[in-house]
C-alpha positions as a printed NumPy array, in Angstrom:
array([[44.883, 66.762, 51.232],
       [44.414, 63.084, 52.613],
       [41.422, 61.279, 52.839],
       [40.916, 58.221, 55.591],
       [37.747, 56.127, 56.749],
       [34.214, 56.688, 55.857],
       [35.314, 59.798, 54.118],
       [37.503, 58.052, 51.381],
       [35.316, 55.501, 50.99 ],
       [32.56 , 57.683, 50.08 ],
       [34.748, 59.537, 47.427],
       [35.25 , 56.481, 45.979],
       [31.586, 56.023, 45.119],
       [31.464, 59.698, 44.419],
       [34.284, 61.79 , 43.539],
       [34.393, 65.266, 43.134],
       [34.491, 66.479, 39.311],
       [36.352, 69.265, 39.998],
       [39.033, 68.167, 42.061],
       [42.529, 68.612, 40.413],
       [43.662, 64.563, 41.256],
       [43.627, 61.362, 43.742],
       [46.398, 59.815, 44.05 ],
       [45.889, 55.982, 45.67 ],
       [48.507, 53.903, 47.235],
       [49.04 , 50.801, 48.875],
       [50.723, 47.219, 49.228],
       [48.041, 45.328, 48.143],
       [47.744, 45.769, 44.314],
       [44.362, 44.475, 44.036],
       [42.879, 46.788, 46.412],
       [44.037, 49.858, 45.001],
       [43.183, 48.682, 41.507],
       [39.415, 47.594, 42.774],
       [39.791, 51.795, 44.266],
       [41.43 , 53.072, 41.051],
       [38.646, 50.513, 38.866],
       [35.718, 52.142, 40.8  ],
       [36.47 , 56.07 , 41.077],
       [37.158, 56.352, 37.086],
       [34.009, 54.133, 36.711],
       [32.341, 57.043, 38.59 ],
       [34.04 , 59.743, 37.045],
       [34.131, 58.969, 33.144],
       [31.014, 56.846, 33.276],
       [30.653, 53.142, 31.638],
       [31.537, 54.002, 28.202],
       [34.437, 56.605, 29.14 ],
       [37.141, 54.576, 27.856],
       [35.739, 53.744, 24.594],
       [34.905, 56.868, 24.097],
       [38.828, 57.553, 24.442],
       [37.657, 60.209, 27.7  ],
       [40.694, 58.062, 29.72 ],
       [44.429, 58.229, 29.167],
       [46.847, 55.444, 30.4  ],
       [50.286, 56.191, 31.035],
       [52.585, 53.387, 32.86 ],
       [54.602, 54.976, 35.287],
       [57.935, 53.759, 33.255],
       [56.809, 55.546, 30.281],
       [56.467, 58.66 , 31.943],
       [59.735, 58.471, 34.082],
       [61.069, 58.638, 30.28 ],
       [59.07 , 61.089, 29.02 ],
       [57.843, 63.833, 31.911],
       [55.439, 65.683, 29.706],
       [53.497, 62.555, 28.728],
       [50.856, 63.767, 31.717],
       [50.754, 67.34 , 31.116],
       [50.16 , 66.33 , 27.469],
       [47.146, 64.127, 28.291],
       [45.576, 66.575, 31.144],
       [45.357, 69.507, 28.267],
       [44.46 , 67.501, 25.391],
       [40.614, 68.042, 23.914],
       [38.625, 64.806, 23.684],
       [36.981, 63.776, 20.512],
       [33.447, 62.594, 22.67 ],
       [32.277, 65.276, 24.935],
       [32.374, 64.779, 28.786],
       [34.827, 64.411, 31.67 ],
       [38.077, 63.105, 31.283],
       [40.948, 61.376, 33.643],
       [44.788, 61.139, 32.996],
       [45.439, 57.302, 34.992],
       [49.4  , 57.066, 35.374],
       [49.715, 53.773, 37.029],
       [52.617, 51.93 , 38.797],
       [54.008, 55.601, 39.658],
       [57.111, 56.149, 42.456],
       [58.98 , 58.776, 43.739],
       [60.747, 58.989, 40.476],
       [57.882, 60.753, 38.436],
       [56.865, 62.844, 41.172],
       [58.928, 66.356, 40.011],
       [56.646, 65.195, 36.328],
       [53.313, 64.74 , 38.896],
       [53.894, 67.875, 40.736],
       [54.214, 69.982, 37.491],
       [50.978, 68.743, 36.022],
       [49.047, 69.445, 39.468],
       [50.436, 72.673, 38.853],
       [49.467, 73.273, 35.791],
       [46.016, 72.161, 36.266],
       [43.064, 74.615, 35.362],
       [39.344, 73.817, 35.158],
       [38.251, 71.616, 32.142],
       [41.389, 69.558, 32.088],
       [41.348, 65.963, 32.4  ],
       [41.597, 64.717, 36.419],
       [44.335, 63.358, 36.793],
       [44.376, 59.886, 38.909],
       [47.401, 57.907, 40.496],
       [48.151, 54.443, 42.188],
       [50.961, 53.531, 43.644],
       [52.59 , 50.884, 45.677],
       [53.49 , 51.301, 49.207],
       [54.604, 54.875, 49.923],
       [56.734, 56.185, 53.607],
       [55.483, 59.127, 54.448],
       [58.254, 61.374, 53.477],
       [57.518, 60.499, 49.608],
       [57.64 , 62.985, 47.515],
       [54.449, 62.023, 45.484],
       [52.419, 61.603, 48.388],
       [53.934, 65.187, 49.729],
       [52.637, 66.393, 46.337],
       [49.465, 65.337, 46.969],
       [49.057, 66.15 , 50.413],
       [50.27 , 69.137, 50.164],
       [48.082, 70.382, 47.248],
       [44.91 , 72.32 , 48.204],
       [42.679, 70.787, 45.492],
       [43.851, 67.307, 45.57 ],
       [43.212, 64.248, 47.348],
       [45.788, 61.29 , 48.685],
       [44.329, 57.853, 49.601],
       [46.377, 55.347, 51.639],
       [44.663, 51.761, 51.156],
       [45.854, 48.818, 53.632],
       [44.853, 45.405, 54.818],
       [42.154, 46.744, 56.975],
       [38.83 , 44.465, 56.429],
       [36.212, 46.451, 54.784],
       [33.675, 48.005, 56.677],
       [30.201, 47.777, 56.808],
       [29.354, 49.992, 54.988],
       [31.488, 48.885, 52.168],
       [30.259, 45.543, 52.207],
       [26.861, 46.842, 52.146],
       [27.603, 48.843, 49.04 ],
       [29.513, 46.263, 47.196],
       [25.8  , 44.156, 47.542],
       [23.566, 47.174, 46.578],
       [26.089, 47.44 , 43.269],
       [25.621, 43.63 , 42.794],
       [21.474, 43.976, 43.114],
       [21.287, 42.526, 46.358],
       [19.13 , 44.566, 49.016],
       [17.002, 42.088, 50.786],
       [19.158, 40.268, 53.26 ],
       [18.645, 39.014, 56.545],
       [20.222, 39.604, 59.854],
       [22.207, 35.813, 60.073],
       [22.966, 36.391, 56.61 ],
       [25.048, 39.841, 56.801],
       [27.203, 38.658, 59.795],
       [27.875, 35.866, 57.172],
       [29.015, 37.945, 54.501],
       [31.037, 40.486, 56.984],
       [32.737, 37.111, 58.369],
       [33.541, 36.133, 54.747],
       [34.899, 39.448, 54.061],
       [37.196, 39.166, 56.138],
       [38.904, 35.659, 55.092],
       [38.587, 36.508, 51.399],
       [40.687, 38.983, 49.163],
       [38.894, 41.948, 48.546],
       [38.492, 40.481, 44.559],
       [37.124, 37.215, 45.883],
       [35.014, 38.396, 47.819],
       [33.606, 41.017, 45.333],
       [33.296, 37.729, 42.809],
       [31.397, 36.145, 45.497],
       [28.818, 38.837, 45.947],
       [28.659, 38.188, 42.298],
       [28.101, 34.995, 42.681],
       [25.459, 35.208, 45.11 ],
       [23.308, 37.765, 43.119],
       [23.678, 35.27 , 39.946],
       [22.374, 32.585, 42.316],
       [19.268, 34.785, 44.113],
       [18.686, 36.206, 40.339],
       [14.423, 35.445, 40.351],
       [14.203, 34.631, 43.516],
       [12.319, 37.092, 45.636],
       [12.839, 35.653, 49.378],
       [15.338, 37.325, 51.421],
       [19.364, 35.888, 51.11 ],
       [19.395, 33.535, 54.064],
       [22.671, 32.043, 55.208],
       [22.218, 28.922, 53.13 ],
       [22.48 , 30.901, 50.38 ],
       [25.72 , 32.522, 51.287],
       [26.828, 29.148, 52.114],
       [25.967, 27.574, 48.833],
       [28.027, 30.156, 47.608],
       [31.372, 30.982, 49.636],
       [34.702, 29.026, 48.609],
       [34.674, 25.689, 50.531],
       [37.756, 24.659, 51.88 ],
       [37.107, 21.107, 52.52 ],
       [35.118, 18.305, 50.122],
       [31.92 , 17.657, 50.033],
       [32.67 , 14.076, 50.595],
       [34.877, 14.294, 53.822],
       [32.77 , 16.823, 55.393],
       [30.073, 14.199, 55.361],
       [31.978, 11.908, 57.395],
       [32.742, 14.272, 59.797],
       [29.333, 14.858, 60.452],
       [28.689, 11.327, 60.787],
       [31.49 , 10.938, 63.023],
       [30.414, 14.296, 65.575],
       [26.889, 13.397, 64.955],
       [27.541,  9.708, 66.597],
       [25.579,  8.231, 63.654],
       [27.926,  5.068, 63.558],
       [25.674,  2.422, 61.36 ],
       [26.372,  5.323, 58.402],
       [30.135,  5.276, 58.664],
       [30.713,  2.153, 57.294],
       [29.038,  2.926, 53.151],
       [30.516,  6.406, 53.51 ],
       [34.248,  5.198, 54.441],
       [34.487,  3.082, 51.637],
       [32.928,  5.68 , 48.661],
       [35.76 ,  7.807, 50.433],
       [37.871,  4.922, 49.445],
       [36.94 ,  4.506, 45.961],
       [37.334,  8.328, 45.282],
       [40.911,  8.34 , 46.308],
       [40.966, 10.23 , 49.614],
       [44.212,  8.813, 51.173],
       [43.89 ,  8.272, 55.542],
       [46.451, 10.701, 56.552],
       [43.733, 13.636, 54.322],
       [40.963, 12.455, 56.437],
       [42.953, 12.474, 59.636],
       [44.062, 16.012, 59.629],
       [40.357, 16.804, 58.236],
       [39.181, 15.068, 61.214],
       [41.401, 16.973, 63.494],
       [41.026, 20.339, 61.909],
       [37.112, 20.105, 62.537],
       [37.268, 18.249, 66.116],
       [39.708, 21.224, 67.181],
       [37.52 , 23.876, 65.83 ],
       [34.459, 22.391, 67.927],
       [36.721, 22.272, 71.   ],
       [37.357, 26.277, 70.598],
       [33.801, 26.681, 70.123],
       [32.72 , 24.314, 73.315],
       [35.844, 26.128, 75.384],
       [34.974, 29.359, 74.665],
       [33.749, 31.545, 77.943],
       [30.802, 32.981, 75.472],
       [29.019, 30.033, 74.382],
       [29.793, 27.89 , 71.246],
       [27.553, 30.174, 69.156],
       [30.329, 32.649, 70.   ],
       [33.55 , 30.307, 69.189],
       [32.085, 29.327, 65.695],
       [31.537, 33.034, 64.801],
       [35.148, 33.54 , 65.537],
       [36.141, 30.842, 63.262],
       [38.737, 31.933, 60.296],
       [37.964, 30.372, 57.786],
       [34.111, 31.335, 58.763],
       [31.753, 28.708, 59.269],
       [28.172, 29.663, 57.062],
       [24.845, 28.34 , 57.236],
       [23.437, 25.098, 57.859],
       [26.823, 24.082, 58.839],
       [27.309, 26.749, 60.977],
       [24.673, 25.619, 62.78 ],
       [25.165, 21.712, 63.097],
       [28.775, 22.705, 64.479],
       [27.439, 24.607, 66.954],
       [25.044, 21.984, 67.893],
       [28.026, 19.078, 67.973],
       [30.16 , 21.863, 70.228],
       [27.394, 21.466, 72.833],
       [26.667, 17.993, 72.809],
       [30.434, 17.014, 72.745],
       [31.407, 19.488, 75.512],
       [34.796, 20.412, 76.243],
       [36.452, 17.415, 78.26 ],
       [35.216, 15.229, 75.753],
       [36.649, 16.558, 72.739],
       [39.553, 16.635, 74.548],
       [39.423, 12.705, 74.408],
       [38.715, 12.752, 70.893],
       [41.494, 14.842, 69.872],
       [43.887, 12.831, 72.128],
       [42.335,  9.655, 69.849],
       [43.269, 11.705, 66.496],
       [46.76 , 12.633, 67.321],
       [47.292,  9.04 , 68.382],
       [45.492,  8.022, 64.846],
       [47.636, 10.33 , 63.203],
       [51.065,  8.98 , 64.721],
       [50.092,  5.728, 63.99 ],
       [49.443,  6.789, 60.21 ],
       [52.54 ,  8.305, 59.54 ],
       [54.694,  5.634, 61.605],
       [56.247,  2.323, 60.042],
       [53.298,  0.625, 61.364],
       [52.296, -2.541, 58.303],
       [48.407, -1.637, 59.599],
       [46.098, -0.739, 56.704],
       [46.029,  2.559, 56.928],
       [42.03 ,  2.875, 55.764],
       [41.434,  0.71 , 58.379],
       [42.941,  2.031, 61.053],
       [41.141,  5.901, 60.279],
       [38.05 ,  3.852, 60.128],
       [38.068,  2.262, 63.371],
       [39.206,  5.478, 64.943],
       [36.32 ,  7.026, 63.308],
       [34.328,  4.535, 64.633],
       [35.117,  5.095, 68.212],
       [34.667,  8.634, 68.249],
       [31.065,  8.332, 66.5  ],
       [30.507,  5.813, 69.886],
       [31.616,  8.181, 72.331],
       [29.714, 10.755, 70.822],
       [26.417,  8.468, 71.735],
       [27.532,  8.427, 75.29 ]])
C-alpha cells in the first residue's frame, strides 16, 4: 500500500506495530534518513539499538547474501520488545530477496524497514511494497514541510508557546533551509528559549536562523537606507580595517537595495514583498526593511540601483580610483537621497 500527505506523515510519528514493513524512498538522502531516523525511533524506542532490538543490513551486503533479511526478521532478540530489520541503500537488485521476506513475514517477527534512493514507478521494490496488503511504501520529495510538520518538529524540540509573527517565521525558514538545518535550528532555538518563559517572538528566531550576510555590512546598509549619513563615515572605515574588500560591499549593497525594490513594487504592499523574500527576512530586520521599502518607494530605488550598477562598473573597470573611496561616496549619496 502507499502512503502520501498528512497520512504518511502521521505514520511517521506513529507507526503501526503490526504492519509487515515501510519501505521509504527518495532523492534527497537526508530526508529519507530524518523519515527512516524517526519511525525506528518510534518503533524500537530510545534504547532499541543498544539493546541489539535493530538489525542493519547495507543493501550491498544483502545483494550478496539474499537471506541476510529473512535471517534477521526471524531471529529472537536477547532484550524483550519490538524489533526492525533496516536494509538501507536498497535497489531493484535486492527486491526478489525483499519480496521473499515480506512473504515470509508472520506476527512477532522483526518489521522490516527500507530506504531507498529515487525509485520510477515500475520498480520492482516499490511494486513489492505497493502491492503487499500489510505493508506500507513512502515516496519523500522536495516538497517544503507542512505545517503540521513544522509544528511537530517544535513540540519534539520543547517549544509550544509561539506567537503568530513568529510561526510564519519559522514556516518561511523552512522553506530556505534543508530539512537537517532546519531541524538543528529548532534546536537551536529551544537551547536559546531554555528558562525563558515568554512566548518565541521573531527576534528570537532571528537571533537564531543562519545569516547570510555580516553583521558588519548589514550595518552599513542600514545606515545607508536609513539616510543616517553623519554615521557612515566611522562605520566605512572599521569595514576597512576588517578586510571587507569594495566590490563585497557593492554587491551587498545591491543585493539589499534590489530586495527593497521587490518589496516597494509589489501590488500587495511591502509587508507582502519581504514575506516573499528567499532567503527570508526575520525579525527586527524584517521589519526595518519593510519600513525602508516604504520610505524609499519604488522610482527611487530605481535611482539607487542605477547608482550601484554604475558603482559596480566603475569597481571592476581599470579605473586608478581608490576603490574604498569610491563605494564610500556612492554610499554617501544614496544615504542623501534617502533624506529627500
Amino acid at each position: 500500500m502507499k502512503l502520501t500527505g498528512v497520512a504518511a506523515t502521521r505514520y511517521f510519528a506513529k507507526p503501526e506495530p503490526e504492519r509487515t514493513g515501510l519501505l521509504i524512498f527518495g532523492g534527497d538522502a537526508m530526508r529519507v534518513a530524518l523519515r527512516r531516523q524517526e519511525v525506528i525511533a518510534a518503533l524500537i524506542g530510545a534504547k532499541g539499538e543498544e539493546e541489539m532490538r535493530l538489525s542493519r543490513i547495507a543493501g550491498g551486503d544483502l545483494r550478496k547474501q539474499p537471506s541476510l533479511l529473512l535471517d534477521a526478521i526471524k531471529e529472537v532478540g536477547f532484550f524483550p520488545g519490538p524489533r526492525v530489520a533496516f536494509v538501507e541503500d536498497a535497489t531493484d537488485a535486492v527486491a526478489d530477496a525483499v519480496k521473499n521476506a515480506l512473504d515470509a513475514w508472520r506476527e512477532g517477527d522483526a518489521q522490516i524497514v527500507i530506504t531507498a534512493g529515487s525509485l520510477a514507478a515500475k520498480s520492482k521494490l516499490r511494486k513489492a511494497f505497493e502491492g503487499h496488503n500489510n505493508a506500507y511504501s513512502v515516496g519523500i520529495y522536495d516538497d517544503p514541510p507542512s505545517r503540521e510538520e513544522i509544528e511537530d518538529i517544535l513540540r519534539r524540540a520543547g517549544l509550544r508557546d509561539i506567537s503568530n509573527d513568529a510561526m510564519t517565521d519559522l514556516v518561511a525558514l523552512s522553506r530556505a533551509l534543508d530539512p537537517g538545518d532546519f531541524r538543528q535550528t529548532v534546536e537551536k532555538i529551544a537551547l536559546y528559549k531554555f528558562g525563558d518563559t515568554t512566548p518565541l517572538a521573531p527576534a528570537d528566531v532571528a537571533a537564531c536562523a543562519p545569516s547570510s550576510v555580516e553583521a558588519g555590512v548589514d550595518d552599513v546598509l542600514s545606515i545607508v537606507a536609513e539616510g543616517r549619513a553623519p554615521e557612515l563615515g566611522p562605520v566605512m572605515r572599521r569595514l576597512e580595517s576588517q578586510g571587507v574588500q569594495p566590490v563585497q560591499l557593492a554587491i551587498a549593497a545591491m543585493r539589499h537595495f534590489r530586495a527593497l525594490h521587490a518589496a516597494a513594487s509589489d501590488p500587495q504592499g511591502p509587508g507582502a514583498g519581504i514575506a516573499r523574500m528567499r532567503p527570508p527576512i526575520f525579525g527586527p530586520r524584517r521589519d526595518r526593511m519593510q519600513r525602508q521599502a516604504q520610505s524609499w518607494g519604488m522610482f527611487k530605488l530605481e535611482t539607487a540601483l542605477k547608482e550601484l550598477v554604475e558603482t559596480d562598473l566603475t569597481l571592476r573597470s581599470a579605473s586608478r580610483a581608490p576603490q574604498m573611496a569610491v563605494m564610500e561616496r556612492a554610499l554617501m549619496r544614496l544615504a542623501m537621497l534617502a533624506r529627500r
